[in-house]
Amino acid sequence: MTTPPPPEGPPGRRAGPTAFAIGTAASLAFFAFFPTLPHVIDWGAVTTSLLIGAATRWAWLARPTKARPDHR
């Protein structure tokens, strides 16, 4: 007898952490390579990048999708 596959979570389950990682990496790259900034990643840049990653995750999960027409 085979076991049934586990139920899948909501469609955007992996989208939140992915959006957080992309936002954090993009902002760290901005701080590392933008020409007028000093090319030093300090704690302020790390903290800001984490906050930008969290805001990106929040914005991605808050967006309305076609799969959830009742979402407002």
mmCIF file of N, CA, C and O in Angstrom:
data_model
loop_
_atom_site.group_PDB
_atom_site.id
_atom_site.type_symbol
_atom_site.label_atom_id
_atom_site.label_comp_id
_atom_site.label_asym_id
_atom_site.label_seq_id
_atom_site.Cartn_x
_atom_site.Cartn_y
_atom_site.Cartn_z
ATOM 1 N N MET A 1 0.835 -1.163 0.000
ATOM 2 C CA MET A 1 0.000 0.000 0.000
ATOM 3 C C MET A 1 0.890 1.241 0.000
ATOM 4 O O MET A 1 1.826 1.354 0.770
ATOM 5 N N THR A 2 0.549 2.161 -0.867
ATOM 6 C CA THR A 2 1.332 3.396 -0.930
ATOM 7 C C THR A 2 0.669 4.486 -0.089
ATOM 8 O O THR A 2 -0.538 4.497 0.087
ATOM 9 N N THR A 3 1.496 5.355 0.396
ATOM 10 C CA THR A 3 0.958 6.456 1.204
ATOM 11 C C THR A 3 0.634 7.628 0.277
ATOM 12 O O THR A 3 1.357 7.886 -0.691
ATOM 13 N N PRO A 4 -0.424 8.344 0.569
ATOM 14 C CA PRO A 4 -0.754 9.492 -0.272
ATOM 15 C C PRO A 4 0.256 10.617 -0.059
ATOM 16 O O PRO A 4 0.857 10.728 1.014
ATOM 17 N N PRO A 5 0.455 11.438 -1.065
ATOM 18 C CA PRO A 5 1.395 12.557 -0.889
ATOM 19 C C PRO A 5 0.853 13.548 0.134
ATOM 20 O O PRO A 5 -0.354 13.674 0.305
ATOM 21 N N PRO A 6 1.746 14.237 0.831
ATOM 22 C CA PRO A 6 1.281 15.208 1.829
ATOM 23 C C PRO A 6 0.557 16.358 1.144
ATOM 24 O O PRO A 6 0.863 16.706 0.001
ATOM 25 N N PRO A 7 -0.408 16.942 1.819
ATOM 26 C CA PRO A 7 -1.104 18.074 1.209
ATOM 27 C C PRO A 7 -0.160 19.255 1.039
ATOM 28 O O PRO A 7 0.690 19.514 1.893
ATOM 29 N N GLU A 8 -0.317 19.912 -0.070
ATOM 30 C CA GLU A 8 0.554 21.054 -0.335
ATOM 31 C C GLU A 8 0.025 22.282 0.392
ATOM 32 O O GLU A 8 -1.169 22.421 0.618
ATOM 33 N N GLY A 9 0.937 23.135 0.753
ATOM 34 C CA GLY A 9 0.562 24.365 1.438
ATOM 35 C C GLY A 9 0.002 25.374 0.455
ATOM 36 O O GLY A 9 -0.281 25.061 -0.701
ATOM 37 N N PRO A 10 -0.163 26.598 0.891
ATOM 38 C CA PRO A 10 -0.658 27.635 -0.008
ATOM 39 C C PRO A 10 0.314 27.849 -1.167
ATOM 40 O O PRO A 10 1.506 27.563 -1.044
ATOM 41 N N PRO A 11 -0.180 28.337 -2.305
ATOM 42 C CA PRO A 11 0.685 28.447 -3.485
ATOM 43 C C PRO A 11 1.899 29.346 -3.284
ATOM 44 O O PRO A 11 2.913 29.131 -3.900
ATOM 45 N N GLY A 12 1.821 30.334 -2.427
ATOM 46 C CA GLY A 12 2.940 31.251 -2.238
ATOM 47 C C GLY A 12 3.824 30.909 -1.064
ATOM 48 O O GLY A 12 4.511 31.767 -0.543
ATOM 49 N N ARG A 13 3.821 29.669 -0.643
ATOM 50 C CA ARG A 13 4.571 29.310 0.566
ATOM 51 C C ARG A 13 6.064 29.562 0.417
ATOM 52 O O ARG A 13 6.717 30.029 1.333
ATOM 53 N N ARG A 14 6.614 29.237 -0.737
ATOM 54 C CA ARG A 14 8.041 29.466 -0.948
ATOM 55 C C ARG A 14 8.334 30.863 -1.474
ATOM 56 O O ARG A 14 9.475 31.268 -1.542
ATOM 57 N N ALA A 15 7.303 31.589 -1.859
ATOM 58 C CA ALA A 15 7.520 32.910 -2.435
ATOM 59 C C ALA A 15 7.997 33.908 -1.385
ATOM 60 O O ALA A 15 8.789 34.793 -1.698
ATOM 61 N N GLY A 16 7.543 33.793 -0.142
ATOM 62 C CA GLY A 16 7.950 34.729 0.896
ATOM 63 C C GLY A 16 9.442 34.706 1.171
ATOM 64 O O GLY A 16 10.113 35.745 1.088
ATOM 65 N N PRO A 17 10.012 33.532 1.497
ATOM 66 C CA PRO A 17 11.458 33.488 1.721
ATOM 67 C C PRO A 17 12.271 33.846 0.476
ATOM 68 O O PRO A 17 13.333 34.465 0.579
ATOM 69 N N THR A 18 11.757 33.489 -0.692
ATOM 70 C CA THR A 18 12.461 33.837 -1.928
ATOM 71 C C THR A 18 12.479 35.345 -2.126
ATOM 72 O O THR A 18 13.514 35.917 -2.474
ATOM 73 N N ALA A 19 11.352 35.996 -1.903
ATOM 74 C CA ALA A 19 11.300 37.452 -2.031
ATOM 75 C C ALA A 19 12.212 38.121 -1.008
ATOM 76 O O ALA A 19 12.895 39.105 -1.320
ATOM 77 N N PHE A 20 12.253 37.591 0.212
ATOM 78 C CA PHE A 20 13.149 38.136 1.237
ATOM 79 C C PHE A 20 14.611 38.019 0.798
ATOM 80 O O PHE A 20 15.379 38.982 0.902
ATOM 81 N N ALA A 21 14.997 36.859 0.287
ATOM 82 C CA ALA A 21 16.385 36.649 -0.136
ATOM 83 C C ALA A 21 16.749 37.555 -1.306
ATOM 84 O O ALA A 21 17.849 38.138 -1.327
ATOM 85 N N ILE A 22 15.845 37.706 -2.259
ATOM 86 C CA ILE A 22 16.133 38.560 -3.418
ATOM 87 C C ILE A 22 16.249 40.020 -2.996
ATOM 88 O O ILE A 22 17.162 40.727 -3.433
ATOM 89 N N GLY A 23 15.337 40.489 -2.138
ATOM 90 C CA GLY A 23 15.411 41.869 -1.672
ATOM 91 C C GLY A 23 16.665 42.150 -0.879
ATOM 92 O O GLY A 23 17.311 43.196 -1.044
ATOM 93 N N THR A 24 17.039 41.209 -0.013
ATOM 94 C CA THR A 24 18.254 41.388 0.788
ATOM 95 C C THR A 24 19.497 41.385 -0.094
ATOM 96 O O THR A 24 20.374 42.241 0.049
ATOM 97 N N ALA A 25 19.575 40.441 -1.020
ATOM 98 C CA ALA A 25 20.746 40.355 -1.906
ATOM 99 C C ALA A 25 20.849 41.574 -2.810
ATOM 100 O O ALA A 25 21.952 42.099 -3.031
ATOM 101 N N ALA A 26 19.723 42.033 -3.321
ATOM 102 C CA ALA A 26 19.747 43.207 -4.204
ATOM 103 C C ALA A 26 20.209 44.458 -3.459
ATOM 104 O O ALA A 26 21.002 45.247 -3.983
ATOM 105 N N SER A 27 19.735 44.636 -2.230
ATOM 106 C CA SER A 27 20.152 45.827 -1.491
ATOM 107 C C SER A 27 21.610 45.720 -1.037
ATOM 108 O O SER A 27 22.331 46.723 -1.028
ATOM 109 N N LEU A 28 22.073 44.523 -0.685
ATOM 110 C CA LEU A 28 23.500 44.368 -0.358
ATOM 111 C C LEU A 28 24.368 44.645 -1.583
ATOM 112 O O LEU A 28 25.428 45.275 -1.471
ATOM 113 N N ALA A 29 23.914 44.180 -2.753
ATOM 114 C CA ALA A 29 24.664 44.463 -3.981
ATOM 115 C C ALA A 29 24.689 45.960 -4.269
ATOM 116 O O ALA A 29 25.707 46.505 -4.712
ATOM 117 N N PHE A 30 23.584 46.638 -4.003
ATOM 118 C CA PHE A 30 23.546 48.090 -4.181
ATOM 119 C C PHE A 30 24.578 48.759 -3.280
ATOM 120 O O PHE A 30 25.342 49.616 -3.723
ATOM 121 N N PHE A 31 24.611 48.382 -2.010
ATOM 122 C CA PHE A 31 25.575 48.992 -1.097
ATOM 123 C C PHE A 31 27.013 48.621 -1.458
ATOM 124 O O PHE A 31 27.934 49.401 -1.212
ATOM 125 N N ALA A 32 27.219 47.466 -2.031
ATOM 126 C CA ALA A 32 28.580 47.039 -2.356
ATOM 127 C C ALA A 32 29.115 47.674 -3.641
ATOM 128 O O ALA A 32 30.311 47.943 -3.740
ATOM 129 N N PHE A 33 28.223 47.921 -4.618
ATOM 130 C CA PHE A 33 28.719 48.309 -5.938
ATOM 131 C C PHE A 33 28.282 49.682 -6.426
ATOM 132 O O PHE A 33 28.680 50.100 -7.494
ATOM 133 N N PHE A 34 27.443 50.407 -5.680
ATOM 134 C CA PHE A 34 27.028 51.730 -6.134
ATOM 135 C C PHE A 34 28.237 52.658 -6.107
ATOM 136 O O PHE A 34 28.947 52.726 -5.101
ATOM 137 N N PRO A 35 28.517 53.382 -7.196
ATOM 138 C CA PRO A 35 29.784 54.111 -7.313
ATOM 139 C C PRO A 35 30.032 55.191 -6.267
ATOM 140 O O PRO A 35 31.172 55.422 -5.898
ATOM 141 N N THR A 36 29.011 55.864 -5.768
ATOM 142 C CA THR A 36 29.281 56.984 -4.867
ATOM 143 C C THR A 36 29.338 56.582 -3.399
ATOM 144 O O THR A 36 29.693 57.395 -2.555
ATOM 145 N N LEU A 37 28.981 55.350 -3.084
ATOM 146 C CA LEU A 37 29.048 54.884 -1.703
ATOM 147 C C LEU A 37 30.411 54.267 -1.418
ATOM 148 O O LEU A 37 31.048 53.729 -2.311
ATOM 149 N N PRO A 38 30.859 54.335 -0.183
ATOM 150 C CA PRO A 38 32.101 53.615 0.134
ATOM 151 C C PRO A 38 31.874 52.113 -0.009
ATOM 152 O O PRO A 38 30.808 51.600 0.305
ATOM 153 N N HIS A 39 32.852 51.425 -0.518
ATOM 154 C CA HIS A 39 32.698 50.000 -0.802
ATOM 155 C C HIS A 39 32.985 49.162 0.439
ATOM 156 O O HIS A 39 33.847 48.294 0.455
ATOM 157 N N VAL A 40 32.249 49.452 1.482
ATOM 158 C CA VAL A 40 32.388 48.726 2.735
ATOM 159 C C VAL A 40 30.989 48.334 3.190
ATOM 160 O O VAL A 40 30.095 49.152 3.236
ATOM 161 N N ILE A 41 30.814 47.069 3.484
ATOM 162 C CA ILE A 41 29.542 46.614 4.019
ATOM 163 C C ILE A 41 29.667 46.650 5.542
ATOM 164 O O ILE A 41 30.381 45.853 6.136
ATOM 165 N N ASP A 42 28.990 47.600 6.170
ATOM 166 C CA ASP A 42 29.029 47.703 7.622
ATOM 167 C C ASP A 42 27.693 47.229 8.192
ATOM 168 O O ASP A 42 26.810 46.783 7.470
ATOM 169 N N TRP A 43 27.542 47.340 9.517
ATOM 170 C CA TRP A 43 26.322 46.843 10.157
ATOM 171 C C TRP A 43 25.095 47.641 9.734
ATOM 172 O O TRP A 43 23.984 47.114 9.693
ATOM 173 N N GLY A 44 25.280 48.901 9.420
ATOM 174 C CA GLY A 44 24.154 49.704 8.944
ATOM 175 C C GLY A 44 23.632 49.200 7.613
ATOM 176 O O GLY A 44 22.422 49.120 7.390
ATOM 177 N N ALA A 45 24.546 48.828 6.710
ATOM 178 C CA ALA A 45 24.140 48.292 5.410
ATOM 179 C C ALA A 45 23.471 46.931 5.568
ATOM 180 O O ALA A 45 22.487 46.629 4.886
ATOM 181 N N VAL A 46 23.986 46.116 6.474
ATOM 182 C CA VAL A 46 23.386 44.796 6.708
ATOM 183 C C VAL A 46 21.980 44.948 7.293
ATOM 184 O O VAL A 46 21.030 44.302 6.848
ATOM 185 N N THR A 47 21.847 45.821 8.287
ATOM 186 C CA THR A 47 20.535 46.040 8.905
ATOM 187 C C THR A 47 19.535 46.598 7.898
ATOM 188 O O THR A 47 18.396 46.138 7.815
ATOM 189 N N THR A 48 19.966 47.575 7.113
ATOM 190 C CA THR A 48 19.087 48.150 6.094
ATOM 191 C C THR A 48 18.698 47.107 5.063
ATOM 192 O O THR A 48 17.540 47.051 4.632
ATOM 193 N N SER A 49 19.629 46.269 4.667
ATOM 194 C CA SER A 49 19.333 45.224 3.688
ATOM 195 C C SER A 49 18.330 44.219 4.234
ATOM 196 O O SER A 49 17.439 43.770 3.503
ATOM 197 N N LEU A 50 18.454 43.874 5.504
ATOM 198 C CA LEU A 50 17.477 42.961 6.104
ATOM 199 C C LEU A 50 16.093 43.597 6.172
ATOM 200 O O LEU A 50 15.082 42.926 5.924
ATOM 201 N N LEU A 51 16.044 44.890 6.489
ATOM 202 C CA LEU A 51 14.757 45.589 6.516
ATOM 203 C C LEU A 51 14.149 45.684 5.115
ATOM 204 O O LEU A 51 12.934 45.522 4.949
ATOM 205 N N ILE A 52 14.969 45.935 4.112
ATOM 206 C CA ILE A 52 14.468 45.974 2.737
ATOM 207 C C ILE A 52 13.992 44.590 2.307
ATOM 208 O O ILE A 52 12.963 44.456 1.639
ATOM 209 N N GLY A 53 14.706 43.541 2.704
ATOM 210 C CA GLY A 53 14.260 42.180 2.402
ATOM 211 C C GLY A 53 12.931 41.865 3.059
ATOM 212 O O GLY A 53 12.046 41.256 2.448
ATOM 213 N N ALA A 54 12.749 42.306 4.306
ATOM 214 C CA ALA A 54 11.476 42.081 4.999
ATOM 215 C C ALA A 54 10.350 42.857 4.327
ATOM 216 O O ALA A 54 9.232 42.344 4.176
ATOM 217 N N ALA A 55 10.623 44.079 3.901
ATOM 218 C CA ALA A 55 9.604 44.864 3.207
ATOM 219 C C ALA A 55 9.256 44.244 1.857
ATOM 220 O O ALA A 55 8.086 44.240 1.447
ATOM 221 N N THR A 56 10.244 43.693 1.166
ATOM 222 C CA THR A 56 9.989 43.016 -0.105
ATOM 223 C C THR A 56 9.116 41.796 0.109
ATOM 224 O O THR A 56 8.166 41.552 -0.651
ATOM 225 N N ARG A 57 9.396 41.021 1.150
ATOM 226 C CA ARG A 57 8.585 39.836 1.457
ATOM 227 C C ARG A 57 7.153 40.237 1.784
ATOM 228 O O ARG A 57 6.201 39.649 1.298
ATOM 229 N N TRP A 58 6.998 41.283 2.602
ATOM 230 C CA TRP A 58 5.664 41.755 2.969
ATOM 231 C C TRP A 58 4.895 42.218 1.731
ATOM 232 O O TRP A 58 3.730 41.880 1.559
ATOM 233 N N ALA A 59 5.567 42.980 0.859
ATOM 234 C CA ALA A 59 4.907 43.481 -0.349
ATOM 235 C C ALA A 59 4.523 42.337 -1.282
ATOM 236 O O ALA A 59 3.457 42.355 -1.890
ATOM 237 N N TRP A 60 5.388 41.330 -1.402
ATOM 238 C CA TRP A 60 5.095 40.198 -2.283
ATOM 239 C C TRP A 60 3.908 39.399 -1.768
ATOM 240 O O TRP A 60 3.038 38.993 -2.532
ATOM 241 N N LEU A 61 3.854 39.168 -0.468
ATOM 242 C CA LEU A 61 2.754 38.384 0.091
ATOM 243 C C LEU A 61 1.448 39.179 0.169
ATOM 244 O O LEU A 61 0.364 38.591 0.203
ATOM 245 N N ALA A 62 1.523 40.499 0.197
ATOM 246 C CA ALA A 62 0.324 41.325 0.301
ATOM 247 C C ALA A 62 -0.316 41.603 -1.054
ATOM 248 O O ALA A 62 -1.448 42.070 -1.101
ATOM 249 N N ARG A 63 0.386 41.322 -2.132
ATOM 250 C CA ARG A 63 -0.167 41.634 -3.453
ATOM 251 C C ARG A 63 -1.361 40.735 -3.756
ATOM 252 O O ARG A 63 -1.371 39.557 -3.398
ATOM 253 N N PRO A 64 -2.374 41.273 -4.401
ATOM 254 C CA PRO A 64 -3.520 40.437 -4.766
ATOM 255 C C PRO A 64 -3.159 39.523 -5.935
ATOM 256 O O PRO A 64 -2.376 39.895 -6.812
ATOM 257 N N THR A 65 -3.698 38.332 -5.941
ATOM 258 C CA THR A 65 -3.437 37.388 -7.018
ATOM 259 C C THR A 65 -4.749 36.944 -7.640
ATOM 260 O O THR A 65 -5.816 37.095 -7.071
ATOM 261 N N LYS A 66 -4.661 36.363 -8.817
ATOM 262 C CA LYS A 66 -5.856 35.866 -9.485
ATOM 263 C C LYS A 66 -6.400 34.626 -8.792
ATOM 264 O O LYS A 66 -7.571 34.331 -8.882
ATOM 265 N N ALA A 67 -5.536 33.899 -8.102
ATOM 266 C CA ALA A 67 -5.967 32.677 -7.440
ATOM 267 C C ALA A 67 -6.833 32.977 -6.227
ATOM 268 O O ALA A 67 -7.597 32.136 -5.775
ATOM 269 N N ARG A 68 -6.731 34.177 -5.673
ATOM 270 C CA ARG A 68 -7.511 34.560 -4.495
ATOM 271 C C ARG A 68 -8.368 35.780 -4.830
ATOM 272 O O ARG A 68 -8.022 36.893 -4.474
ATOM 273 N N PRO A 69 -9.504 35.592 -5.506
ATOM 274 C CA PRO A 69 -10.292 36.760 -5.885
ATOM 275 C C PRO A 69 -10.941 37.465 -4.689
ATOM 276 O O PRO A 69 -11.297 38.618 -4.791
ATOM 277 N N ASP A 70 -11.085 36.775 -3.552
ATOM 278 C CA ASP A 70 -11.696 37.406 -2.392
ATOM 279 C C ASP A 70 -10.714 38.256 -1.589
ATOM 280 O O ASP A 70 -11.086 38.921 -0.648
ATOM 281 N N HIS A 71 -9.434 38.224 -1.957
ATOM 282 C CA HIS A 71 -8.404 38.988 -1.249
ATOM 283 C C HIS A 71 -8.545 40.471 -1.588
ATOM 284 O O HIS A 71 -8.690 40.847 -2.719
ATOM 285 N N ARG A 72 -8.524 41.329 -0.588
ATOM 286 C CA ARG A 72 -8.654 42.776 -0.846
ATOM 287 C C ARG A 72 -7.488 43.534 -0.334
ATOM 288 O O ARG A 72 -6.872 43.430 0.560
#
